[in-house]
GROMACS .gro file of C-alpha atoms in nm:
model
  313
    1MET     CA    1   6.531   7.667   3.246
    2ALA     CA    2   6.514   7.693   2.866
    3ASN     CA    3   6.842   7.613   2.699
    4LYS     CA    4   6.970   7.897   2.480
    5LYS     CA    5   7.021   7.804   2.118
    6LEU     CA    6   7.380   7.802   1.998
    7ASP     CA    7   7.461   7.994   1.680
    8LEU     CA    8   7.782   7.863   1.525
    9ARG     CA    9   7.782   8.167   1.296
   10ASN     CA   10   7.883   8.379   1.596
   11PRO     CA   11   8.205   8.567   1.503
   12ILE     CA   12   8.386   8.437   1.813
   13PHE     CA   13   8.405   8.096   1.642
   14HIS     CA   14   8.557   8.233   1.318
   15ASP     CA   15   8.723   8.570   1.386
   16ASP     CA   16   9.039   8.561   1.599
   17ASP     CA   17   8.998   8.923   1.712
   18LYS     CA   18   8.641   8.858   1.831
   19ALA     CA   19   8.756   8.536   1.998
   20ARG     CA   20   9.031   8.726   2.180
   21GLU     CA   21   8.783   8.986   2.301
   22HIS     CA   22   8.556   8.705   2.422
   23ILE     CA   23   8.838   8.539   2.616
   24GLU     CA   24   8.945   8.873   2.764
   25ALA     CA   25   8.589   8.926   2.886
   26MET     CA   26   8.601   8.584   3.053
   27LEU     CA   27   8.944   8.616   3.217
   28TRP     CA   28   8.962   8.992   3.266
   29PRO     CA   29   8.610   9.106   3.368
   30ASP     CA   30   8.756   9.421   3.527
   31GLY     CA   31   9.011   9.495   3.257
   32PRO     CA   32   9.362   9.369   3.167
   33VAL     CA   33   9.574   9.241   3.455
   34CYS     CA   34   9.950   9.193   3.437
   35PRO     CA   35  10.018   8.823   3.506
   36ARG     CA   36  10.362   8.900   3.650
   37CYS     CA   37  10.298   9.177   3.904
   38GLY     CA   38   9.917   9.192   3.914
   39VAL     CA   39   9.869   9.560   3.837
   40MET     CA   40   9.580   9.684   3.625
   41GLY     CA   41   9.403  10.004   3.527
   42ASP     CA   42   9.606  10.291   3.384
   43ARG     CA   43   9.932  10.107   3.462
   44VAL     CA   44   9.855   9.871   3.172
   45ILE     CA   45   9.842  10.001   2.816
   46LYS     CA   46   9.749   9.828   2.494
   47LEU     CA   47  10.018   9.827   2.224
   48GLN     CA   48   9.884   9.925   1.884
   49GLY     CA   49  10.191   9.962   1.665
   50LYS     CA   50  10.194   9.819   1.315
   51SER     CA   51  10.463   9.568   1.409
   52THR     CA   52  10.280   9.452   1.724
   53ARG     CA   53  10.055   9.149   1.718
   54PRO     CA   54   9.691   9.210   1.817
   55GLY     CA   55   9.602   9.177   2.184
   56VAL     CA   56   9.942   9.259   2.334
   57TYR     CA   57   9.962   9.481   2.644
   58ASN     CA   58  10.251   9.647   2.824
   59CYS     CA   59  10.286   9.680   3.202
   60LYS     CA   60  10.439  10.010   3.313
   61ASP     CA   61  10.545   9.867   3.650
   62CYS     CA   62  10.739   9.554   3.560
   63ARG     CA   63  10.789   9.652   3.193
   64SER     CA   64  10.670   9.315   3.064
   65GLN     CA   65  10.452   9.251   2.762
   66PHE     CA   66  10.168   9.005   2.779
   67SER     CA   67   9.840   8.895   2.625
   68VAL     CA   68   9.533   8.723   2.764
   69THR     CA   69   9.677   8.379   2.687
   70VAL     CA   70   9.977   8.419   2.921
   71GLY     CA   71   9.941   8.186   3.217
   72THR     CA   72   9.671   7.977   3.048
   73VAL     CA   73   9.662   7.648   2.858
   74MET     CA   74   9.659   7.853   2.535
   75GLU     CA   75   9.997   8.016   2.600
   76ARG     CA   76  10.245   7.981   2.314
   77SER     CA   77   9.987   7.790   2.109
   78HIS     CA   78   9.992   7.830   1.731
   79VAL     CA   79   9.626   7.728   1.713
   80PRO     CA   80   9.402   8.030   1.633
   81LEU     CA   81   9.203   8.155   1.931
   82SER     CA   82   8.875   8.115   1.743
   83LYS     CA   83   8.942   7.741   1.721
   84TRP     CA   84   9.011   7.726   2.095
   85VAL     CA   85   8.677   7.895   2.163
   86LEU     CA   86   8.495   7.662   1.923
   87ALA     CA   87   8.660   7.353   2.077
   88ALA     CA   88   8.551   7.466   2.424
   89GLN     CA   89   8.195   7.515   2.299
   90LEU     CA   90   8.182   7.173   2.133
   91MET     CA   91   8.314   7.004   2.448
   92ALA     CA   92   8.063   7.187   2.667
   93SER     CA   93   7.772   7.101   2.438
   94SER     CA   94   7.841   6.726   2.420
   95LYS     CA   95   7.689   6.546   2.717
   96LYS     CA   96   7.864   6.216   2.644
   97GLY     CA   97   8.190   6.357   2.515
   98PHE     CA   98   8.338   6.471   2.186
   99SER     CA   99   8.622   6.276   2.026
  100ALA     CA  100   8.944   6.433   1.905
  101LEU     CA  101   8.892   6.274   1.562
  102GLN     CA  102   8.557   6.450   1.530
  103LEU     CA  103   8.714   6.779   1.641
  104GLN     CA  104   8.987   6.728   1.380
  105ARG     CA  105   8.724   6.697   1.107
  106MET     CA  106   8.525   6.999   1.225
  107ILE     CA  107   8.795   7.260   1.281
  108GLY     CA  108   9.042   7.152   1.014
  109THR     CA  109   9.348   7.054   1.218
  110ASN     CA  110   9.541   6.730   1.240
  111TYR     CA  111   9.460   6.467   1.499
  112GLU     CA  112   9.756   6.550   1.725
  113THR     CA  113   9.647   6.914   1.750
  114ALA     CA  114   9.285   6.822   1.826
  115TRP     CA  115   9.399   6.574   2.092
  116PHE     CA  116   9.633   6.836   2.239
  117MET     CA  117   9.355   7.096   2.259
  118PHE     CA  118   9.099   6.869   2.422
  119HIS     CA  119   9.337   6.747   2.691
  120ARG     CA  120   9.429   7.103   2.781
  121LEU     CA  121   9.066   7.207   2.791
  122ARG     CA  122   9.004   6.911   3.024
  123GLU     CA  123   9.266   7.062   3.253
  124CYS     CA  124   9.049   7.377   3.258
  125THR     CA  125   8.759   7.175   3.400
  126ASN     CA  126   8.957   7.069   3.707
  127ASP     CA  127   8.862   7.269   4.017
  128PRO     CA  128   9.079   7.169   4.318
  129THR     CA  129   8.946   7.452   4.538
  130SER     CA  130   8.595   7.312   4.594
  131GLY     CA  131   8.487   7.238   4.951
  132PRO     CA  132   8.360   6.907   5.089
  133LEU     CA  133   8.050   6.738   4.956
  134GLY     CA  134   7.739   6.695   5.165
  135GLY     CA  135   7.670   6.833   5.510
  136GLN     CA  136   7.397   6.813   5.770
  137THR     CA  137   7.077   6.654   5.629
  138LYS     CA  138   7.260   6.585   5.299
  139VAL     CA  139   7.302   6.241   5.140
  140VAL     CA  140   7.624   6.145   4.961
  141GLU     CA  141   7.635   5.830   4.749
  142ALA     CA  142   7.961   5.641   4.699
  143ASP     CA  143   8.038   5.366   4.450
  144GLU     CA  144   8.311   5.230   4.228
  145SER     CA  145   8.312   5.122   3.866
  146TYR     CA  146   8.561   4.996   3.610
  147ILE     CA  147   8.675   5.135   3.276
  148GLY     CA  148   8.828   4.905   3.018
  149GLY     CA  149   8.751   4.646   2.753
  150LYS     CA  150   8.602   4.304   2.809
  151ALA     CA  151   8.809   3.988   2.774
  152ARG     CA  152   8.550   3.825   2.548
  153ASN     CA  153   8.596   4.107   2.296
  154ASN     CA  154   8.973   4.048   2.273
  155ALA     CA  155   9.061   3.819   1.984
  156TYR     CA  156   9.409   3.740   2.114
  157GLY     CA  157   9.660   3.847   2.376
  158PRO     CA  158   9.606   3.912   2.747
  159PRO     CA  159   9.272   4.047   2.875
  160PRO     CA  160   9.256   4.429   2.869
  161LYS     CA  161   9.331   4.604   3.195
  162LYS     CA  162   9.039   4.729   3.400
  163MET     CA  163   9.087   5.069   3.566
  164ALA     CA  164   8.897   5.137   3.888
  165VAL     CA  165   8.707   5.465   3.915
  166PHE     CA  166   8.564   5.578   4.248
  167SER     CA  167   8.299   5.851   4.261
  168LEU     CA  168   8.109   6.044   4.525
  169VAL     CA  169   7.790   6.231   4.440
  170GLU     CA  170   7.575   6.454   4.656
  171ARG     CA  171   7.208   6.410   4.578
  172GLU     CA  172   7.088   6.713   4.380
  173GLY     CA  173   7.445   6.840   4.404
  174LYS     CA  174   7.790   6.777   4.263
  175VAL     CA  175   8.012   6.478   4.192
  176ARG     CA  176   8.381   6.399   4.248
  177SER     CA  177   8.563   6.116   4.071
  178ARG     CA  178   8.912   5.976   4.086
  179HIS     CA  179   9.108   5.682   3.955
  180VAL     CA  180   9.213   5.449   4.238
  181ALA     CA  181   9.485   5.187   4.224
  182ASP     CA  182   9.276   4.929   4.410
  183VAL     CA  183   8.932   4.894   4.564
  184THR     CA  184   9.015   4.833   4.929
  185ALA     CA  185   8.872   4.969   5.253
  186LYS     CA  186   9.188   5.171   5.320
  187THR     CA  187   9.201   5.329   4.974
  188LEU     CA  188   8.831   5.416   4.959
  189ARG     CA  189   8.822   5.547   5.316
  190ASN     CA  190   9.091   5.800   5.232
  191ALA     CA  191   8.897   5.907   4.922
  192ILE     CA  192   8.573   5.946   5.120
  193VAL     CA  193   8.685   6.121   5.439
  194THR     CA  194   8.890   6.379   5.250
  195GLN     CA  195   8.598   6.475   5.025
  196VAL     CA  196   8.280   6.434   5.231
  197ASP     CA  197   8.155   6.626   5.534
  198ARG     CA  198   8.127   6.389   5.836
  199LYS     CA  199   7.778   6.526   5.908
  200SER     CA  200   7.654   6.370   5.582
  201TYR     CA  201   7.452   6.050   5.547
  202LEU     CA  202   7.662   5.803   5.347
  203MET     CA  203   7.484   5.576   5.099
  204THR     CA  204   7.660   5.275   4.943
  205ASP     CA  205   7.598   4.923   4.823
  206GLU     CA  206   7.658   4.618   5.043
  207ALA     CA  207   8.034   4.594   4.973
  208PRO     CA  208   8.223   4.533   5.301
  209VAL     CA  209   8.487   4.795   5.209
  210TYR     CA  210   8.240   5.064   5.322
  211THR     CA  211   8.133   4.913   5.655
  212LYS     CA  212   8.392   5.071   5.887
  213THR     CA  213   8.405   5.400   5.700
  214GLY     CA  214   8.028   5.437   5.724
  215GLU     CA  215   8.053   5.445   6.103
  216GLU     CA  216   8.240   5.777   6.081
  217PHE     CA  217   7.938   5.959   5.935
  218SER     CA  218   7.603   6.062   6.075
  219GLY     CA  219   7.445   5.759   5.912
  220HIS     CA  220   7.523   5.482   5.667
  221GLY     CA  221   7.262   5.321   5.446
  222THR     CA  222   7.312   5.028   5.208
  223VAL     CA  223   7.127   4.840   4.937
  224ASN     CA  224   7.203   4.479   4.848
  225HIS     CA  225   7.261   4.471   4.474
  226SER     CA  226   7.363   4.103   4.479
  227ALA     CA  227   7.010   4.023   4.600
  228ASN     CA  228   6.856   4.246   4.328
  229GLU     CA  229   6.771   4.512   4.584
  230TYR     CA  230   6.803   4.861   4.444
  231VAL     CA  231   6.557   5.081   4.636
  232ARG     CA  232   6.398   5.055   4.979
  233HIS     CA  233   6.260   5.265   5.266
  234GLY     CA  234   6.023   5.454   5.041
  235GLY     CA  235   6.291   5.543   4.788
  236PHE     CA  236   6.543   5.688   5.034
  237MET     CA  237   6.786   5.395   5.030
  238HIS     CA  238   6.945   5.373   4.685
  239THR     CA  239   7.259   5.448   4.486
  240ASN     CA  240   7.079   5.524   4.161
  241THR     CA  241   7.222   5.876   4.142
  242ILE     CA  242   7.580   5.757   4.120
  243GLU     CA  243   7.481   5.469   3.891
  244SER     CA  244   7.324   5.721   3.652
  245PHE     CA  245   7.646   5.922   3.648
  246PHE     CA  246   7.848   5.609   3.568
  247ALA     CA  247   7.606   5.527   3.286
  248ILE     CA  248   7.667   5.866   3.119
  249MET     CA  249   8.043   5.837   3.164
  250LYS     CA  250   8.061   5.486   3.018
  251ARG     CA  251   7.847   5.581   2.719
  252GLY     CA  252   8.102   5.852   2.651
  253VAL     CA  253   8.400   5.618   2.689
  254TYR     CA  254   8.258   5.330   2.487
  255GLY     CA  255   8.062   5.534   2.232
  256ASN     CA  256   8.294   5.829   2.161
  257PHE     CA  257   8.644   5.778   2.298
  258HIS     CA  258   8.648   5.396   2.258
  259SER     CA  259   8.978   5.371   2.442
  260VAL     CA  260   9.112   5.567   2.740
  261SER     CA  261   9.467   5.522   2.865
  262GLU     CA  262   9.542   5.508   3.236
  263ALA     CA  263   9.784   5.801   3.203
  264HIS     CA  264   9.502   6.034   3.093
  265LEU     CA  265   9.203   5.880   3.270
  266HIS     CA  266   9.202   6.152   3.537
  267ARG     CA  267   9.150   6.418   3.268
  268TYR     CA  268   8.848   6.238   3.123
  269LEU     CA  269   8.707   6.206   3.474
  270SER     CA  270   8.751   6.581   3.524
  271GLU     CA  271   8.555   6.646   3.206
  272PHE     CA  272   8.261   6.426   3.307
  273ASP     CA  273   8.262   6.566   3.661
  274PHE     CA  274   8.258   6.919   3.520
  275LYS     CA  275   7.963   6.852   3.291
  276TYR     CA  276   7.765   6.690   3.571
  277ASN     CA  277   7.846   6.977   3.807
  278HIS     CA  278   7.735   7.228   3.541
  279ARG     CA  279   7.427   7.042   3.419
  280SER     CA  280   7.104   7.213   3.322
  281ALA     CA  281   6.934   7.096   3.645
  282LEU     CA  282   7.174   7.326   3.833
  283GLY     CA  283   7.093   7.621   3.606
  284TYR     CA  284   7.363   7.601   3.338
  285ASP     CA  285   7.325   7.598   2.961
  286ASP     CA  286   7.579   7.513   2.690
  287SER     CA  287   7.711   7.869   2.657
  288GLU     CA  288   7.760   7.903   3.032
  289ARG     CA  289   7.945   7.570   3.046
  290ALA     CA  290   8.176   7.683   2.764
  291ALA     CA  291   8.239   8.013   2.944
  292ALA     CA  292   8.323   7.821   3.263
  293ILE     CA  293   8.577   7.613   3.071
  294LEU     CA  294   8.748   7.925   2.937
  295ARG     CA  295   8.750   8.085   3.283
  296GLY     CA  296   8.915   7.768   3.411
  297ALA     CA  297   9.207   7.825   3.173
  298LYS     CA  298   9.342   8.099   3.399
  299GLY     CA  299   9.632   7.987   3.615
  300LYS     CA  300   9.678   7.655   3.434
  301ARG     CA  301   9.992   7.722   3.237
  302LEU     CA  302  10.089   7.399   3.060
  303LEU     CA  303  10.423   7.410   2.887
  304TYR     CA  304  10.666   7.134   2.811
  305GLN     CA  305  10.953   7.358   2.928
  306TRP     CA  306  10.923   7.651   3.163
  307PRO     CA  307  11.104   7.965   3.036
  308ASP     CA  308  11.350   8.124   3.278
  309LYS     CA  309  11.279   8.493   3.236
  310ALA     CA  310  11.092   8.592   2.923
  311MET     CA  311  10.712   8.600   2.930
  312HIS     CA  312  10.562   8.464   2.614
  313VAL     CA  313  10.258   8.613   2.451
   0.00000   0.00000   0.00000
Protein backbone atom coordinates (compact mmCIF):
# COMPACT_ATOMS: atom_id res chain seq x y z
CA MET A 1 0.00 0.00 0.00
CA ALA A 2 1.42 3.39 -0.99
CA ASN A 3 1.74 5.76 1.93
CA LYS A 4 -0.19 9.01 1.42
CA LYS A 5 1.95 12.12 1.58
CA LEU A 6 1.31 14.41 4.52
CA ASP A 7 0.74 18.10 3.81
CA LEU A 8 1.46 20.17 6.91
CA ARG A 9 -0.17 23.13 5.16
CA ASN A 10 -3.54 21.46 5.72
CA PRO A 11 -5.80 23.96 7.57
CA ILE A 12 -6.57 21.42 10.33
CA PHE A 13 -3.02 21.97 11.63
CA HIS A 14 -3.32 25.78 11.76
CA ASP A 15 -7.01 26.78 11.91
CA ASP A 16 -8.85 25.94 15.15
CA ASP A 17 -12.26 25.89 13.45
CA LYS A 18 -11.04 23.42 10.80
CA ALA A 19 -9.37 21.35 13.52
CA ARG A 20 -12.64 21.25 15.49
CA GLU A 21 -14.55 20.12 12.41
CA HIS A 22 -11.92 17.41 11.84
CA ILE A 23 -12.24 16.14 15.42
CA GLU A 24 -16.04 16.21 15.21
CA ALA A 25 -15.85 14.07 12.08
CA MET A 26 -13.67 11.59 13.97
CA LEU A 27 -15.73 11.40 17.18
CA TRP A 28 -19.19 12.17 15.81
CA PRO A 29 -19.44 10.41 12.41
CA ASP A 30 -23.26 10.46 12.65
CA GLY A 31 -23.59 13.96 14.07
CA PRO A 32 -23.27 15.57 17.54
CA VAL A 33 -24.07 13.34 20.51
CA CYS A 34 -24.80 14.64 24.00
CA PRO A 35 -22.16 13.13 26.32
CA ARG A 36 -24.52 13.26 29.31
CA CYS A 37 -27.73 11.63 28.04
CA GLY A 38 -26.67 10.28 24.63
CA VAL A 39 -29.33 11.93 22.48
CA MET A 40 -28.57 13.20 18.99
CA GLY A 41 -30.30 14.45 15.86
CA ASP A 42 -32.80 17.29 16.15
CA ARG A 43 -32.61 17.15 19.97
CA VAL A 44 -29.15 18.74 19.74
CA ILE A 45 -28.74 22.26 18.39
CA LYS A 46 -25.62 24.27 17.69
CA LEU A 47 -25.37 27.59 19.55
CA GLN A 48 -24.35 30.45 17.30
CA GLY A 49 -24.74 33.56 19.43
CA LYS A 50 -22.08 36.25 19.40
CA SER A 51 -21.21 35.56 23.03
CA THR A 52 -20.94 31.79 22.52
CA ARG A 53 -17.61 30.14 21.83
CA PRO A 54 -17.37 28.20 18.54
CA GLY A 55 -18.33 24.54 18.59
CA VAL A 56 -20.75 24.62 21.54
CA TYR A 57 -23.99 22.61 21.35
CA ASN A 58 -27.08 22.50 23.53
CA CYS A 59 -29.04 19.36 24.43
CA LYS A 60 -32.81 19.90 24.57
CA ASP A 61 -33.34 16.84 26.77
CA CYS A 62 -30.93 17.34 29.65
CA ARG A 63 -30.39 21.08 28.97
CA SER A 64 -26.61 20.79 29.12
CA GLN A 65 -24.11 22.53 26.89
CA PHE A 66 -21.17 20.65 25.47
CA SER A 67 -18.53 20.57 22.76
CA VAL A 68 -16.66 17.76 21.05
CA THR A 69 -13.88 17.89 23.65
CA VAL A 70 -16.16 16.95 26.58
CA GLY A 71 -15.30 13.49 27.82
CA THR A 72 -11.95 13.44 26.01
CA VAL A 73 -8.33 14.09 26.98
CA MET A 74 -8.71 17.57 25.46
CA GLU A 75 -11.46 18.64 27.86
CA ARG A 76 -10.77 21.93 29.66
CA SER A 77 -7.47 22.29 27.80
CA HIS A 78 -6.25 25.78 26.95
CA VAL A 79 -4.13 24.38 24.12
CA PRO A 80 -5.64 25.26 20.70
CA LEU A 81 -7.30 22.31 18.97
CA SER A 82 -5.12 22.74 15.89
CA LYS A 83 -2.06 22.01 18.04
CA TRP A 84 -3.71 18.89 19.43
CA VAL A 85 -4.36 17.65 15.89
CA LEU A 86 -0.79 18.46 14.82
CA ALA A 87 0.66 16.71 17.90
CA ALA A 88 -1.39 13.59 17.12
CA GLN A 89 -0.14 13.64 13.53
CA LEU A 90 3.51 14.03 14.57
CA MET A 91 3.20 11.16 17.06
CA ALA A 92 1.55 8.91 14.48
CA SER A 93 4.17 9.69 11.83
CA SER A 94 7.21 8.94 14.02
CA LYS A 95 8.00 5.24 14.02
CA LYS A 96 10.54 5.47 16.84
CA GLY A 97 8.82 8.16 18.87
CA PHE A 98 8.75 11.94 19.05
CA SER A 99 10.15 13.74 22.09
CA ALA A 100 8.28 16.40 24.03
CA LEU A 101 11.23 18.78 23.59
CA GLN A 102 10.95 18.46 19.82
CA LEU A 103 7.19 19.01 20.00
CA GLN A 104 7.83 22.11 22.13
CA ARG A 105 10.06 23.54 19.42
CA MET A 106 7.66 22.73 16.59
CA ILE A 107 4.33 23.96 17.97
CA GLY A 108 5.57 26.85 20.10
CA THR A 109 4.56 25.77 23.61
CA ASN A 110 6.60 25.26 26.75
CA TYR A 111 8.02 21.86 27.65
CA GLU A 112 5.42 21.13 30.34
CA THR A 113 2.57 21.64 27.86
CA ALA A 114 4.20 19.45 25.21
CA TRP A 115 4.84 16.71 27.80
CA PHE A 116 1.24 17.01 29.02
CA MET A 117 -0.15 16.68 25.49
CA PHE A 118 1.92 13.66 24.51
CA HIS A 119 1.07 11.71 27.66
CA ARG A 120 -2.63 12.31 27.11
CA LEU A 121 -2.37 11.30 23.49
CA ARG A 122 -0.63 8.11 24.65
CA GLU A 123 -3.71 7.43 26.75
CA CYS A 124 -5.71 7.61 23.50
CA THR A 125 -3.65 4.74 22.08
CA ASN A 126 -4.66 2.36 24.87
CA ASP A 127 -7.35 -0.11 23.77
CA PRO A 128 -8.45 -2.35 26.69
CA THR A 129 -11.34 -3.89 24.72
CA SER A 130 -9.26 -6.02 22.33
CA GLY A 131 -9.76 -9.78 22.38
CA PRO A 132 -7.11 -12.46 22.95
CA LEU A 133 -4.11 -12.85 20.68
CA GLY A 134 -3.62 -15.90 18.51
CA GLY A 135 -6.00 -18.78 17.98
CA GLN A 136 -6.03 -22.08 16.16
CA THR A 137 -3.06 -22.42 13.74
CA LYS A 138 -1.69 -19.06 15.02
CA VAL A 139 1.76 -18.56 16.57
CA VAL A 140 2.28 -16.16 19.47
CA GLU A 141 5.80 -15.20 20.51
CA ALA A 142 6.57 -14.22 24.11
CA ASP A 143 9.69 -12.58 25.49
CA GLU A 144 10.89 -10.09 28.05
CA SER A 145 13.31 -7.20 27.83
CA TYR A 146 14.65 -4.46 30.08
CA ILE A 147 14.48 -0.68 29.85
CA GLY A 148 17.02 1.44 31.69
CA GLY A 149 20.57 2.74 31.61
CA LYS A 150 23.73 0.69 31.88
CA ALA A 151 25.89 0.74 34.99
CA ARG A 152 29.05 1.37 32.97
CA ASN A 153 27.55 4.63 31.69
CA ASN A 154 26.93 5.94 35.22
CA ALA A 155 29.80 8.11 36.43
CA TYR A 156 28.80 7.90 40.09
CA GLY A 157 26.00 6.75 42.35
CA PRO A 158 24.08 3.47 42.30
CA PRO A 159 23.47 1.61 39.02
CA PRO A 160 20.30 2.78 37.22
CA LYS A 161 17.21 0.67 37.76
CA LYS A 162 16.25 -1.77 35.05
CA MET A 163 12.51 -2.04 34.33
CA ALA A 164 11.21 -5.35 32.98
CA VAL A 165 8.91 -5.24 29.95
CA PHE A 166 7.02 -8.34 28.84
CA SER A 167 5.51 -8.53 25.35
CA LEU A 168 3.38 -10.93 23.34
CA VAL A 169 3.18 -10.70 19.57
CA GLU A 170 1.08 -12.67 17.13
CA ARG A 171 2.96 -13.36 13.93
CA GLU A 172 1.60 -11.09 11.19
CA GLY A 173 -0.73 -9.69 13.84
CA LYS A 174 -0.72 -7.46 16.89
CA VAL A 175 1.40 -6.98 19.99
CA ARG A 176 0.64 -6.46 23.70
CA SER A 177 3.20 -5.12 26.18
CA ARG A 178 3.20 -4.49 29.89
CA HIS A 179 5.61 -3.56 32.63
CA VAL A 180 6.08 -6.43 35.10
CA ALA A 181 7.48 -6.18 38.59
CA ASP A 182 9.58 -9.33 38.22
CA VAL A 183 10.34 -11.98 35.63
CA THR A 184 9.07 -15.13 37.32
CA ALA A 185 7.03 -18.08 36.09
CA LYS A 186 4.02 -16.98 38.15
CA THR A 187 4.07 -13.38 36.91
CA LEU A 188 4.59 -14.24 33.26
CA ARG A 189 2.02 -17.04 33.30
CA ASN A 190 -0.65 -14.61 34.42
CA ALA A 191 0.35 -12.19 31.65
CA ILE A 192 0.25 -14.94 29.01
CA VAL A 193 -2.93 -16.86 29.85
CA THR A 194 -5.00 -13.68 30.20
CA GLN A 195 -3.94 -12.39 26.78
CA VAL A 196 -3.42 -15.44 24.54
CA ASP A 197 -5.91 -17.97 23.19
CA ARG A 198 -5.06 -21.47 24.54
CA LYS A 199 -5.39 -22.88 21.01
CA SER A 200 -2.32 -20.89 19.96
CA TYR A 201 1.20 -22.24 19.48
CA LEU A 202 3.45 -20.50 22.02
CA MET A 203 6.99 -19.60 20.95
CA THR A 204 9.64 -18.53 23.49
CA ASP A 205 13.33 -18.75 24.22
CA GLU A 206 14.81 -21.43 26.49
CA ALA A 207 14.09 -19.59 29.77
CA PRO A 208 12.63 -22.06 32.33
CA VAL A 209 9.94 -19.54 33.36
CA TYR A 210 7.98 -20.56 30.24
CA THR A 211 8.22 -24.35 30.59
CA LYS A 212 5.08 -25.05 32.63
CA THR A 213 3.01 -22.33 30.98
CA GLY A 214 3.82 -23.72 27.54
CA GLU A 215 2.10 -26.99 28.45
CA GLU A 216 -1.24 -25.13 28.64
CA PHE A 217 -1.20 -24.31 24.91
CA SER A 218 -1.58 -26.39 21.78
CA GLY A 219 2.18 -26.40 21.37
CA HIS A 220 5.30 -24.81 22.78
CA GLY A 221 8.44 -24.22 20.74
CA THR A 222 11.75 -22.83 21.99
CA VAL A 223 15.08 -21.62 20.64
CA ASN A 224 18.27 -21.68 22.69
CA HIS A 225 19.71 -18.18 22.51
CA SER A 226 22.48 -19.00 25.00
CA ALA A 227 23.80 -21.53 22.46
CA ASN A 228 23.54 -18.95 19.63
CA GLU A 229 20.49 -20.71 18.22
CA TYR A 230 18.00 -18.28 16.74
CA VAL A 231 16.12 -20.16 13.99
CA ARG A 232 15.43 -23.83 13.36
CA HIS A 233 12.89 -26.22 11.80
CA GLY A 234 12.99 -24.45 8.46
CA GLY A 235 12.42 -21.01 9.96
CA PHE A 236 9.35 -21.89 12.03
CA MET A 237 11.07 -21.92 15.43
CA HIS A 238 12.19 -18.38 16.26
CA THR A 239 11.36 -15.31 18.33
CA ASN A 240 12.64 -12.81 15.79
CA THR A 241 9.27 -11.07 15.50
CA ILE A 242 9.22 -10.01 19.14
CA GLU A 243 12.94 -9.20 19.05
CA SER A 244 12.30 -6.84 16.13
CA PHE A 245 9.57 -5.10 18.10
CA PHE A 246 11.91 -4.65 21.08
CA ALA A 247 14.56 -3.21 18.75
CA ILE A 248 12.17 -0.49 17.52
CA MET A 249 11.02 0.31 21.05
CA LYS A 250 14.55 0.59 22.43
CA ARG A 251 15.68 2.81 19.56
CA GLY A 252 12.84 5.11 20.52
CA VAL A 253 13.71 5.08 24.22
CA TYR A 254 17.45 5.52 23.82
CA GLY A 255 17.41 7.72 20.72
CA ASN A 256 14.45 10.05 21.37
CA PHE A 257 13.19 9.88 24.94
CA HIS A 258 16.59 9.08 26.54
CA SER A 259 14.97 8.49 29.91
CA VAL A 260 11.63 6.90 30.83
CA SER A 261 10.34 6.87 34.39
CA GLU A 262 8.68 3.78 35.83
CA ALA A 263 5.54 5.80 36.64
CA HIS A 264 4.94 6.53 32.94
CA LEU A 265 6.47 3.45 31.30
CA HIS A 266 3.05 1.91 30.64
CA ARG A 267 2.08 4.93 28.52
CA TYR A 268 5.18 4.64 26.35
CA LEU A 269 4.45 0.94 25.91
CA SER A 270 0.91 1.80 24.79
CA GLU A 271 2.32 4.15 22.18
CA PHE A 272 4.71 1.58 20.72
CA ASP A 273 2.05 -1.14 20.80
CA PHE A 274 -0.35 1.18 18.98
CA LYS A 275 2.12 2.00 16.23
CA TYR A 276 2.97 -1.66 15.71
CA ASN A 277 -0.71 -2.60 15.65
CA HIS A 278 -1.38 0.15 13.08
CA ARG A 279 1.70 -0.39 10.93
CA SER A 280 1.69 -0.11 7.15
CA ALA A 281 1.89 -3.91 6.78
CA LEU A 282 -1.62 -4.07 8.27
CA GLY A 283 -2.91 -1.42 5.86
CA TYR A 284 -2.50 1.82 7.81
CA ASP A 285 -0.78 5.03 6.76
CA ASP A 286 0.25 8.05 8.85
CA SER A 287 -3.07 9.89 8.43
CA GLU A 288 -5.08 6.82 9.43
CA ARG A 289 -2.90 6.31 12.52
CA ALA A 290 -3.44 9.96 13.53
CA ALA A 291 -7.19 9.57 13.02
CA ALA A 292 -7.16 6.44 15.19
CA ILE A 293 -5.41 8.38 17.96
CA LEU A 294 -8.06 11.10 17.87
CA ARG A 295 -10.87 8.53 17.87
CA GLY A 296 -9.24 6.99 20.93
CA ALA A 297 -9.68 10.27 22.81
CA LYS A 298 -13.38 9.56 23.26
CA GLY A 299 -14.26 8.29 26.71
CA LYS A 300 -10.83 9.04 28.20
CA ARG A 301 -11.60 12.07 30.30
CA LEU A 302 -8.43 12.98 32.21
CA LEU A 303 -8.88 15.70 34.77
CA TYR A 304 -7.01 16.37 37.96
CA GLN A 305 -10.31 16.99 39.75
CA TRP A 306 -13.69 15.69 38.68
CA PRO A 307 -16.42 18.39 38.69
CA ASP A 308 -19.57 17.57 40.64
CA LYS A 309 -22.30 18.82 38.35
CA ALA A 310 -21.24 21.28 35.67
CA MET A 311 -20.11 19.94 32.30
CA HIS A 312 -17.15 21.82 30.96
CA VAL A 313 -16.76 22.69 27.31
